[in-house]
Each structure stands twice: as structure tokens, then as C-alpha cells.
Short mmCIF file of C-alpha atoms in Angstrom, two decimals:
data_model
loop_
_atom_site.label_atom_id
_atom_site.label_comp_id
_atom_site.label_asym_id
_atom_site.label_seq_id
_atom_site.Cartn_x
_atom_site.Cartn_y
_atom_site.Cartn_z
CA MET A 814 -16.15 15.98 34.74
CA SER A 815 -16.73 13.50 31.95
CA ALA A 816 -18.29 10.13 32.67
CA ARG A 817 -15.86 7.29 33.18
CA VAL A 818 -16.20 4.44 30.68
CA ALA A 819 -16.39 1.04 32.33
CA PRO A 820 -13.83 -1.47 31.06
CA LEU A 821 -15.08 -4.24 28.79
CA ARG A 822 -15.32 -7.57 30.55
CA ALA A 823 -13.31 -10.59 29.48
CA ALA A 824 -16.59 -12.44 28.96
CA THR A 825 -17.28 -10.21 25.98
CA GLY A 826 -13.88 -10.86 24.43
CA ALA A 827 -13.52 -12.14 20.89
CA ARG A 828 -12.04 -15.47 19.82
CA VAL A 829 -9.46 -14.88 17.11
CA ALA A 830 -7.95 -17.02 14.35
CA LEU A 831 -4.72 -15.67 12.83
CA LEU A 832 -3.92 -16.87 9.32
CA GLY A 833 -0.41 -16.15 8.05
CA THR A 834 2.79 -15.99 10.09
CA GLY A 835 4.97 -13.94 7.76
CA THR A 836 6.14 -10.44 8.57
CA VAL A 837 2.67 -8.95 9.14
CA GLY A 838 1.27 -12.02 10.86
CA SER A 839 4.28 -12.25 13.14
CA ALA A 840 3.96 -8.58 14.03
CA ALA A 841 0.26 -9.06 14.83
CA TRP A 842 1.05 -12.09 17.00
CA ALA A 843 3.79 -10.21 18.84
CA ARG A 844 1.35 -7.40 19.55
CA LEU A 845 -1.23 -9.85 20.86
CA ALA A 846 1.43 -11.52 23.02
CA ALA A 847 2.47 -8.14 24.44
CA TRP A 848 -1.15 -7.56 25.49
CA SER A 849 -1.26 -10.74 27.59
CA GLY A 850 -2.56 -9.90 31.06
CA THR A 851 -3.90 -6.51 29.97
CA PRO A 852 -7.47 -5.45 29.14
CA PHE A 853 -6.56 -5.60 25.45
CA GLY A 854 -5.50 -9.20 25.87
CA ASP A 855 -8.87 -10.00 27.45
CA ARG A 856 -10.65 -8.49 24.46
CA LEU A 857 -8.84 -10.52 21.77
CA ARG A 858 -8.04 -14.15 22.59
CA LEU A 859 -5.96 -16.01 20.01
CA VAL A 860 -7.33 -19.55 19.82
CA TYR A 861 -6.14 -20.63 16.36
CA ALA A 862 -3.03 -19.75 14.35
CA ALA A 863 -1.88 -21.22 11.08
CA ASN A 864 0.33 -20.81 8.07
CA SER A 865 0.30 -22.89 4.89
CA ARG A 866 1.94 -25.85 6.64
CA HIS A 867 0.99 -26.05 10.30
CA ALA A 868 -1.65 -24.90 12.74
CA LEU A 869 -2.17 -24.59 16.47
CA HIS A 870 -5.51 -24.64 18.28
CA ASP A 871 -6.21 -24.01 21.94
CA PRO A 872 -9.72 -22.88 22.97
CA ALA A 873 -8.28 -21.41 26.18
CA GLY A 874 -5.87 -19.24 24.20
CA ILE A 875 -2.53 -20.09 22.62
CA PRO A 876 0.08 -19.43 25.34
CA VAL A 877 3.04 -19.06 23.03
CA GLU A 878 5.09 -16.13 21.84
CA VAL A 879 5.50 -15.11 18.25
CA GLY A 880 7.78 -17.42 16.28
CA ALA A 881 6.82 -20.51 18.27
CA LEU A 882 4.20 -21.70 15.79
CA LEU A 883 6.54 -23.96 13.86
CA GLY A 884 8.53 -24.86 16.99
CA GLN A 885 5.70 -26.76 18.61
CA SER A 886 6.36 -30.47 19.01
CA GLN A 887 3.00 -31.56 17.66
CA PRO A 888 1.50 -29.00 15.28
CA VAL A 889 -1.47 -30.16 13.24
CA ALA A 890 -1.70 -29.87 9.48
CA ALA A 891 -3.15 -26.53 8.41
CA SER A 892 -6.60 -26.60 6.82
CA LEU A 893 -8.92 -23.73 6.00
CA ASP A 894 -11.82 -26.06 6.76
CA ALA A 895 -10.65 -26.10 10.39
CA VAL A 896 -10.93 -22.34 10.91
CA ALA A 897 -14.70 -22.17 11.43
CA ASP A 898 -14.59 -25.26 13.67
CA ALA A 899 -11.84 -23.68 15.80
CA LEU A 900 -14.04 -20.61 16.28
CA ASP A 901 -17.25 -22.58 16.78
CA GLY A 902 -19.58 -21.35 19.50
CA GLY A 903 -21.33 -18.17 20.49
CA GLY A 904 -19.93 -14.71 20.96
CA CYS A 905 -17.68 -12.62 18.78
CA ARG A 906 -15.46 -14.53 16.34
CA ILE A 907 -12.81 -12.89 14.16
CA VAL A 908 -10.52 -14.16 11.41
CA LEU A 909 -7.33 -12.12 11.02
CA ASP A 910 -6.07 -12.70 7.48
CA ALA A 911 -2.40 -11.70 7.39
CA SER A 912 -1.68 -13.98 4.44
CA ALA A 913 -1.28 -13.16 0.77
CA SER A 914 -3.29 -16.22 -0.24
CA GLU A 915 -5.93 -16.50 -2.95
CA ALA A 916 -7.29 -19.57 -1.17
CA VAL A 917 -7.80 -17.63 2.06
CA ALA A 918 -9.37 -14.66 0.24
CA GLU A 919 -11.82 -17.06 -1.40
CA ARG A 920 -13.05 -18.03 2.08
CA HIS A 921 -13.80 -14.48 3.26
CA ALA A 922 -17.38 -14.50 1.99
CA ASP A 923 -18.14 -17.91 3.49
CA TRP A 924 -16.90 -16.88 6.93
CA LEU A 925 -18.82 -13.62 6.78
CA ALA A 926 -22.01 -15.38 5.73
CA HIS A 927 -21.73 -17.57 8.83
CA GLY A 928 -21.37 -14.58 11.13
CA ILE A 929 -17.57 -14.70 11.50
CA HIS A 930 -16.01 -11.26 11.20
CA VAL A 931 -13.01 -10.90 8.88
CA VAL A 932 -10.14 -8.44 9.27
CA THR A 933 -7.56 -8.48 6.53
CA ALA A 934 -4.40 -6.92 5.18
CA CYS A 935 -4.75 -9.03 2.04
CA LYS A 936 -5.89 -7.13 -1.02
CA LEU A 937 -7.07 -10.23 -2.89
CA GLY A 938 -10.54 -10.10 -1.37
CA GLN A 939 -11.86 -6.65 -2.24
CA GLY A 940 -9.12 -5.97 -4.81
CA GLY A 941 -9.59 -9.25 -6.68
CA PRO A 942 -12.28 -10.27 -9.17
CA LEU A 943 -15.42 -8.15 -9.08
CA ALA A 944 -17.54 -11.24 -8.38
CA ARG A 945 -15.48 -11.93 -5.24
CA TRP A 946 -15.86 -8.33 -4.08
CA ALA A 947 -19.63 -8.51 -4.62
CA SER A 948 -19.87 -11.81 -2.74
CA ILE A 949 -18.04 -10.27 0.23
CA GLN A 950 -20.50 -7.36 0.35
CA ALA A 951 -23.50 -9.70 0.13
CA ALA A 952 -22.07 -12.13 2.69
CA ARG A 953 -21.37 -9.53 5.35
CA ARG A 954 -24.96 -8.30 5.04
CA HIS A 955 -26.36 -11.82 5.17
CA GLY A 956 -24.26 -12.84 8.16
CA ALA A 957 -24.53 -9.47 9.95
CA ALA A 958 -20.73 -9.59 10.06
CA ARG A 959 -18.09 -6.88 9.76
CA TYR A 960 -15.23 -6.67 7.29
CA GLY A 961 -12.16 -4.81 8.53
CA ASP A 962 -10.18 -3.60 5.55
CA SER A 963 -8.23 -0.60 6.89
CA ALA A 964 -4.89 -2.37 6.36
CA THR A 965 -5.50 -3.12 2.68
CA VAL A 966 -4.83 0.43 1.46
CA GLY A 967 -2.35 2.74 3.13
CA ALA A 968 -1.47 0.36 5.98
CA GLY A 969 -4.25 1.77 8.13
CA LEU A 970 -4.23 5.42 7.03
CA PRO A 971 -7.81 6.80 7.09
CA ILE A 972 -8.21 6.59 3.31
CA LEU A 973 -11.09 4.13 2.94
CA ARG A 974 -12.76 5.58 6.02
CA SER A 975 -12.59 9.09 4.55
CA LEU A 976 -14.12 7.98 1.24
CA ARG A 977 -16.96 6.26 3.08
CA GLU A 978 -17.62 9.10 5.48
CA LEU A 979 -17.63 11.71 2.73
CA GLN A 980 -20.22 9.73 0.81
CA ALA A 981 -22.24 9.04 3.95
CA GLY A 982 -22.42 12.82 4.39
CA GLY A 983 -23.85 13.31 0.90
CA ASP A 984 -20.57 14.25 -0.80
CA ARG A 985 -19.76 12.94 -4.27
CA ILE A 986 -16.28 11.66 -5.08
CA HIS A 987 -14.98 13.10 -8.37
CA ALA A 988 -11.45 11.74 -8.51
CA VAL A 989 -8.80 10.03 -6.42
CA ALA A 990 -5.06 9.96 -7.07
CA GLY A 991 -2.30 8.60 -4.96
CA VAL A 992 1.12 7.17 -4.33
CA LEU A 993 -0.16 3.89 -2.93
CA SER A 994 2.98 1.78 -2.73
CA GLY A 995 5.24 2.39 0.24
CA SER A 996 8.05 0.46 -1.41
CA LEU A 997 7.87 2.45 -4.66
CA ALA A 998 7.51 5.70 -2.73
CA TRP A 999 10.74 4.83 -0.95
CA LEU A 1000 12.44 3.84 -4.22
CA PHE A 1001 11.63 7.02 -6.10
CA HIS A 1002 12.27 9.25 -3.10
CA HIS A 1003 15.82 7.87 -2.81
CA TYR A 1004 16.70 7.12 -6.43
CA ASP A 1005 19.17 9.73 -7.64
CA GLY A 1006 19.73 8.71 -11.26
CA LEU A 1007 23.40 8.09 -10.52
CA ARG A 1008 23.54 4.78 -8.69
CA PRO A 1009 21.92 1.70 -10.27
CA PHE A 1010 18.18 1.49 -9.75
CA SER A 1011 18.58 -2.25 -9.18
CA ASN A 1012 20.57 -1.54 -6.01
CA PHE A 1013 17.70 0.48 -4.60
CA VAL A 1014 15.26 -2.35 -5.38
CA ARG A 1015 17.45 -4.80 -3.46
CA ALA A 1016 17.72 -2.38 -0.54
CA ALA A 1017 13.93 -1.94 -0.40
CA ARG A 1018 13.42 -5.69 -0.49
CA ASP A 1019 16.00 -6.33 2.23
CA ALA A 1020 14.36 -3.68 4.42
CA GLY A 1021 11.02 -5.47 4.09
CA TYR A 1022 9.33 -2.67 2.18
CA THR A 1023 8.47 -4.66 -0.95
CA GLU A 1024 6.27 -7.67 -1.46
CA PRO A 1025 8.17 -10.99 -1.16
CA ASP A 1026 8.60 -10.83 -4.95
CA PRO A 1027 9.43 -7.16 -5.76
CA ARG A 1028 7.94 -7.64 -9.21
CA ASP A 1029 4.49 -7.42 -7.58
CA ASP A 1030 5.41 -3.81 -6.71
CA LEU A 1031 7.38 -2.91 -9.85
CA SER A 1032 4.71 -4.32 -12.16
CA GLY A 1033 2.07 -2.11 -10.58
CA GLU A 1034 0.03 -5.19 -9.65
CA ASP A 1035 -0.05 -4.39 -5.94
CA VAL A 1036 -1.10 -0.79 -6.69
CA ARG A 1037 -3.72 -2.02 -9.19
CA ARG A 1038 -5.42 -4.03 -6.45
CA LYS A 1039 -5.38 -1.05 -4.08
CA LEU A 1040 -6.84 1.21 -6.76
CA LEU A 1041 -9.62 -1.31 -7.38
CA ILE A 1042 -10.47 -1.23 -3.68
CA LEU A 1043 -10.53 2.58 -3.73
CA ALA A 1044 -12.61 2.69 -6.90
CA ARG A 1045 -15.16 0.20 -5.62
CA THR A 1046 -15.36 2.05 -2.30
CA ALA A 1047 -15.97 5.28 -4.23
CA GLY A 1048 -18.89 3.69 -6.05
CA HIS A 1049 -17.30 2.36 -9.26
CA ALA A 1050 -17.76 -1.40 -9.48
CA LEU A 1051 -14.81 -1.95 -11.81
CA GLU A 1052 -13.81 -5.30 -13.20
CA SER A 1053 -10.25 -6.36 -12.38
CA ASP A 1054 -9.02 -5.72 -15.93
CA ALA A 1055 -10.51 -2.22 -16.04
CA VAL A 1056 -7.36 -0.68 -14.56
CA GLN A 1057 -4.79 0.34 -17.19
CA VAL A 1058 -1.34 -0.44 -15.78
CA ASP A 1059 2.00 0.72 -17.20
CA SER A 1060 4.34 -1.89 -15.72
CA LEU A 1061 7.96 -1.08 -14.90
CA VAL A 1062 8.92 -4.72 -15.43
CA PRO A 1063 10.29 -5.55 -18.90
CA PRO A 1064 9.71 -9.06 -20.33
CA ALA A 1065 13.26 -10.20 -19.48
CA LEU A 1066 12.64 -9.51 -15.80
CA ARG A 1067 9.01 -10.57 -15.80
CA ASP A 1068 9.83 -14.04 -17.13
CA ALA A 1069 12.90 -14.65 -14.96
CA PRO A 1070 12.57 -17.41 -12.34
CA VAL A 1071 12.56 -16.20 -8.75
CA ALA A 1072 16.04 -17.67 -8.23
CA ALA A 1073 17.37 -15.60 -11.14
CA PHE A 1074 15.64 -12.37 -10.11
CA ASP A 1075 18.73 -10.64 -8.71
CA ASP A 1076 20.78 -11.43 -11.81
CA ALA A 1077 18.05 -10.03 -14.08
CA LEU A 1078 17.43 -6.83 -12.09
CA PRO A 1079 20.06 -4.68 -13.87
CA VAL A 1080 17.85 -4.61 -17.00
CA LEU A 1081 15.99 -1.84 -15.17
CA ASP A 1082 19.01 0.42 -14.74
CA ALA A 1083 19.35 2.05 -18.16
CA PRO A 1084 15.65 2.81 -18.83
CA MET A 1085 15.14 4.14 -15.30
CA ARG A 1086 18.22 6.35 -15.61
CA GLU A 1087 16.80 7.83 -18.82
CA ARG A 1088 13.39 8.49 -17.31
CA PHE A 1089 14.94 10.10 -14.24
CA ALA A 1090 17.14 12.34 -16.38
CA ALA A 1091 14.17 13.52 -18.46
CA ALA A 1092 12.13 14.33 -15.35
CA TYR A 1093 15.06 15.99 -13.58
CA LYS A 1094 15.72 18.23 -16.60
CA GLY A 1095 12.17 19.56 -16.34
CA GLY A 1096 12.36 20.05 -12.59
CA ALA A 1097 9.96 17.16 -11.98
CA LYS A 1098 9.97 14.13 -9.71
CA LEU A 1099 9.19 10.54 -10.66
CA ARG A 1100 6.33 8.89 -8.79
CA LEU A 1101 4.25 5.79 -9.51
CA VAL A 1102 0.72 7.20 -9.41
CA ALA A 1103 -2.67 5.50 -9.28
CA ARG A 1104 -5.55 7.59 -10.62
CA LEU A 1105 -9.31 7.21 -10.52
CA GLN A 1106 -10.88 9.82 -12.76
CA ALA A 1107 -14.45 11.01 -13.24
CA GLY A 1108 -16.50 8.28 -14.87
CA GLY A 1109 -14.41 5.53 -13.32
CA ARG A 1110 -11.35 5.51 -15.62
CA ALA A 1111 -8.50 3.99 -13.62
CA THR A 1112 -4.77 4.05 -14.43
CA VAL A 1113 -1.47 3.15 -12.78
CA GLY A 1114 1.86 4.36 -14.13
CA LEU A 1115 5.09 6.24 -13.59
CA GLU A 1116 4.61 10.00 -13.90
CA ALA A 1117 6.90 13.04 -13.87
CA LEU A 1118 5.21 15.36 -11.37
CA ALA A 1119 5.91 19.00 -10.75
CA ALA A 1120 7.87 19.48 -7.55
CA ASP A 1121 4.89 21.22 -5.88
CA ASP A 1122 2.34 18.58 -6.91
CA PRO A 1123 0.48 17.23 -3.86
CA LEU A 1124 1.63 13.71 -4.72
CA ALA A 1125 5.28 14.63 -5.22
CA ILE A 1126 5.82 15.97 -1.72
CA SER A 1127 6.53 12.82 0.24
CA GLY A 1128 9.32 10.98 1.91
CA GLY A 1129 10.33 7.54 3.10
CA THR A 1130 7.61 4.93 2.64
CA ASP A 1131 4.81 7.47 2.95
CA ASN A 1132 1.63 6.96 0.97
CA ARG A 1133 -0.02 10.17 -0.19
CA VAL A 1134 -3.60 10.27 -1.49
CA ALA A 1135 -5.56 13.21 -2.90
CA ILE A 1136 -9.37 13.14 -2.99
CA TRP A 1137 -11.45 15.55 -5.07
CA SER A 1138 -15.16 15.81 -4.27
CA ASP A 1139 -17.98 18.35 -4.16
CA ARG A 1140 -16.61 19.91 -1.01
CA TYR A 1141 -12.96 19.45 -2.02
CA SER A 1142 -13.25 20.63 -5.60
CA GLU A 1143 -10.61 23.36 -5.84
CA ARG A 1144 -8.06 21.87 -3.45
CA PRO A 1145 -8.09 18.14 -2.73
CA LEU A 1146 -8.22 16.49 0.64
CA VAL A 1147 -4.71 15.05 1.08
CA ILE A 1148 -3.95 12.12 3.39
CA GLN A 1149 -0.33 11.19 4.04
CA GLY A 1150 1.54 8.79 6.30
CA PRO A 1151 3.54 5.57 6.45
CA GLY A 1152 2.18 3.13 3.88
CA ALA A 1153 4.46 0.16 4.38
CA GLY A 1154 5.87 -1.88 7.21
CA ALA A 1155 4.75 -4.87 9.22
CA GLN A 1156 4.22 -2.94 12.46
CA VAL A 1157 1.83 -0.29 11.13
CA THR A 1158 -0.04 -2.86 9.03
CA ALA A 1159 -0.47 -5.23 11.97
CA ALA A 1160 -1.55 -2.34 14.20
CA ALA A 1161 -4.20 -1.35 11.65
CA MET A 1162 -5.55 -4.90 11.59
CA LEU A 1163 -5.78 -5.10 15.35
CA ASP A 1164 -7.39 -1.66 15.52
CA ASP A 1165 -10.17 -3.00 13.29
CA ALA A 1166 -10.43 -6.18 15.39
CA LEU A 1167 -10.73 -4.17 18.61
CA ALA A 1168 -13.40 -1.95 17.06
CA ILE A 1169 -15.37 -5.04 16.00
CA GLN A 1170 -15.05 -6.59 19.45
CA ALA A 1171 -16.09 -3.36 21.17
CA GLU A 1172 -19.19 -3.02 19.00
CA ALA A 1173 -20.12 -6.66 19.61
CA ALA A 1174 -19.69 -6.15 23.37
CA ARG A 1175 -21.94 -3.08 23.32
CA ALA A 1176 -24.55 -4.96 21.32
CA GLN A 1177 -24.41 -7.83 23.81
CA ALA A 1178 -24.83 -5.45 26.73
CA SER A 1179 -27.61 -3.46 25.07
CA PRO A 1180 -29.17 -5.34 22.13
CA VAL A 1181 -31.65 -2.54 21.43
CA ALA A 1182 -28.79 -0.13 20.71
CA SER A 1183 -26.92 -2.48 18.39
CA ARG A 1184 -25.74 -1.29 15.01
CA PRO A 1185 -27.45 -1.88 11.63
CA LYS A 1186 -26.96 -5.43 10.39
CA ASN A 1187 -25.43 -4.44 7.07
CA ALA A 1188 -22.46 -2.60 8.54
CA SER A 1189 -18.82 -3.02 7.60
CA ILE A 1190 -15.82 -1.49 9.25
CA GLY A 1191 -12.97 0.76 8.24
CA ARG A 1192 -10.66 1.68 11.13
CA GLY A 1193 -13.26 2.04 13.83
CA ARG A 1194 -16.09 3.40 11.67
CA TRP A 1195 -19.20 1.48 10.63
CA ASN A 1196 -20.25 1.88 7.03
CA THR A 1197 -23.49 0.79 5.46
#
């Protein structure tokens, strides 16, 4: 009979600040609220929540359900300076960044340097300027803090974890290629070359698959950031402009104001119909593919893939990533699963937060057995 693991005590729970109350932040808050009164709820106590306008702070835990943030009678003005103060004190402290904010991403390194763990779905930290990525790595080592990034690529699929574990085992990564956008995977899985492509874009946006501005997906910008994270994780410290991106957004759509986006969308219809027809004639499928090649060359663009290509066989919002390495040289390691959606993204964030809290609780109970100080986290795995 296996030994029974004792439950973690509430005293070892983490104090949590949630930044961002959009679709992902709301899903994370709902999940936290559902855990109230359970052991999971004892492990993660939400004491601060904020969006760009308002904030709530209660050291005993915010006793409100998701959606109530802006309904409070006396919310305080949101300020990033208030986050560290709200988490002040001993024990495990975690910032959950569910925003899409440059300003918040700029604070990641500072929080880490002060021993506050950061879990994020935002790609602007590790997928932004190289200097910011480097500062995050240095700060987490300096502050002996963890950085949970599982939700930044693949909505929690074990992609980053696999790259890190392969390298930790002495394997060398030769190349990585993937369909990294759940929204674009959905678009090109459903697009039939008959109905207007613009209609599919609107449907993906209305279903919550795309970024708030679908041009972030169509331009390849969202995928570019994800590829930068993958490349840097694989050992290639690429500058932000090192990724060659073939955008799907023509100038007329790129320059349109947000309010005029829907009216400008049909400019995509004719060129996409032509590209679909050319691929269909050759028995191929269109996919927006991100590639990291040997030597660190990185590209993002629409490709016509053979029907049996590992990246062409997908459905729905699935991400699909192929990794070639020493041990996977002839046939790649392929990872596939849902790559978009607030629920899976929020779950990935909270998985990282729970793993951080559990490791902190073990270290508190047995300091001698604590982990190396320069560890970071990727879906429950520590990586030096």
C-alpha cells in the first residue's frame, strides 16, 4: 500500500494578486471562487484583484464571486505600485498576470527580484524585448522566485516543459515547428474556400478564440511572441526582430481604426480564396506555421502543407508542435491539444500557482530539502 500524502495546511497557503479581469482573468477568478472551502482554496488565497481601472484588497481574502470586481461600492484606483504592498509579509506570494499589458510585463522582473513569484498567460514578458527576457531570468535567480509560464505557449500544453526536460537530460534541440495559434488553427481548419474568409474571422472573434483585436492573430504577432519564447527556451537568445513574419494583414486592414475593422475585413476574402484554391489543387492544407530551424533562424507564415504533415493533422483550436532533437531526429516528438480558450488558459495558470505553493510549503516544512534557488517553473516542473 502506498504512503498517504498529508494534506497541505492552510498556514502554508499562498497570498495571490490577480491582475486582469478579462476572459482569462475572470475564468481564473471563477475557478478560485469554486475552490472556496476546499483544500485548494486554502492553498491559494486571493487578497488583491485589479484591472486597469479599479482594485480590491482584503488581506483575509476577497469574499466575492467573479464579476463583482467593478460592482463593489468603494473600489480603489488600480496601481501597480500597490501590488507588492498588498502582498507584503512573509510566506508564499504570487502574482497572477492575466492581463495583456506591457506595463504589467515590465514589472515581472521587479516582483521576482523581491521574492514574489509570477505566473502569467501574458507573452509580453518572455516574448517581448530580449533585454526584458534576460532581466526576468536574472531577477528570478536573484529573488529565488519562480516564474510560471505554462500558459504563454499552448495554453498549458507541456511544450515548454518538454523542451526544458529534454535539454536537462542532455538532449539537443535541432528544430521546432508548430501551429501555435488556436484561433488561426480554427480558422484554417474550417475555411472552405467557398464562404468569405472574413465571416470565419468574425465567428472566431465572437467565440472568444482570437485576441481582442483579431489583427494580433492575423498579423502573426501573437505567434511571433510565442516562437520567441520557444526559441529562447531552446537556447537561442533571439532579439524580438529576429523572427521573420509573413503577415496576413494587408495595409488597408492594418491601418483601419478598430471601429472600422469589420468594414475593412472583406479585403482578406479574395487573396485568401486564391491561396486556398492553390493549396487545394495540390492536395495540401493551409496552416500558419512557426518554425525554429537549426542555427536559430525563426519564421512565421502561411504554408501549404501536405495532408499527412504532422502539423496539418489537427482540428478545432488545437495547437500542434513538432520537436526534432538528438533522440527525436527521424520522427519528431509531436504535442497536440487545445491551444485557445479562457478555461484551459486559466487552468494552466492555476496549475503553475499550485505547484509553486506546494514547493514553497515543502521547503517551509523541510528547509534542508528545498529546491535550488535558481529554479523556474513550467507546469509543475522546476527548471534551472
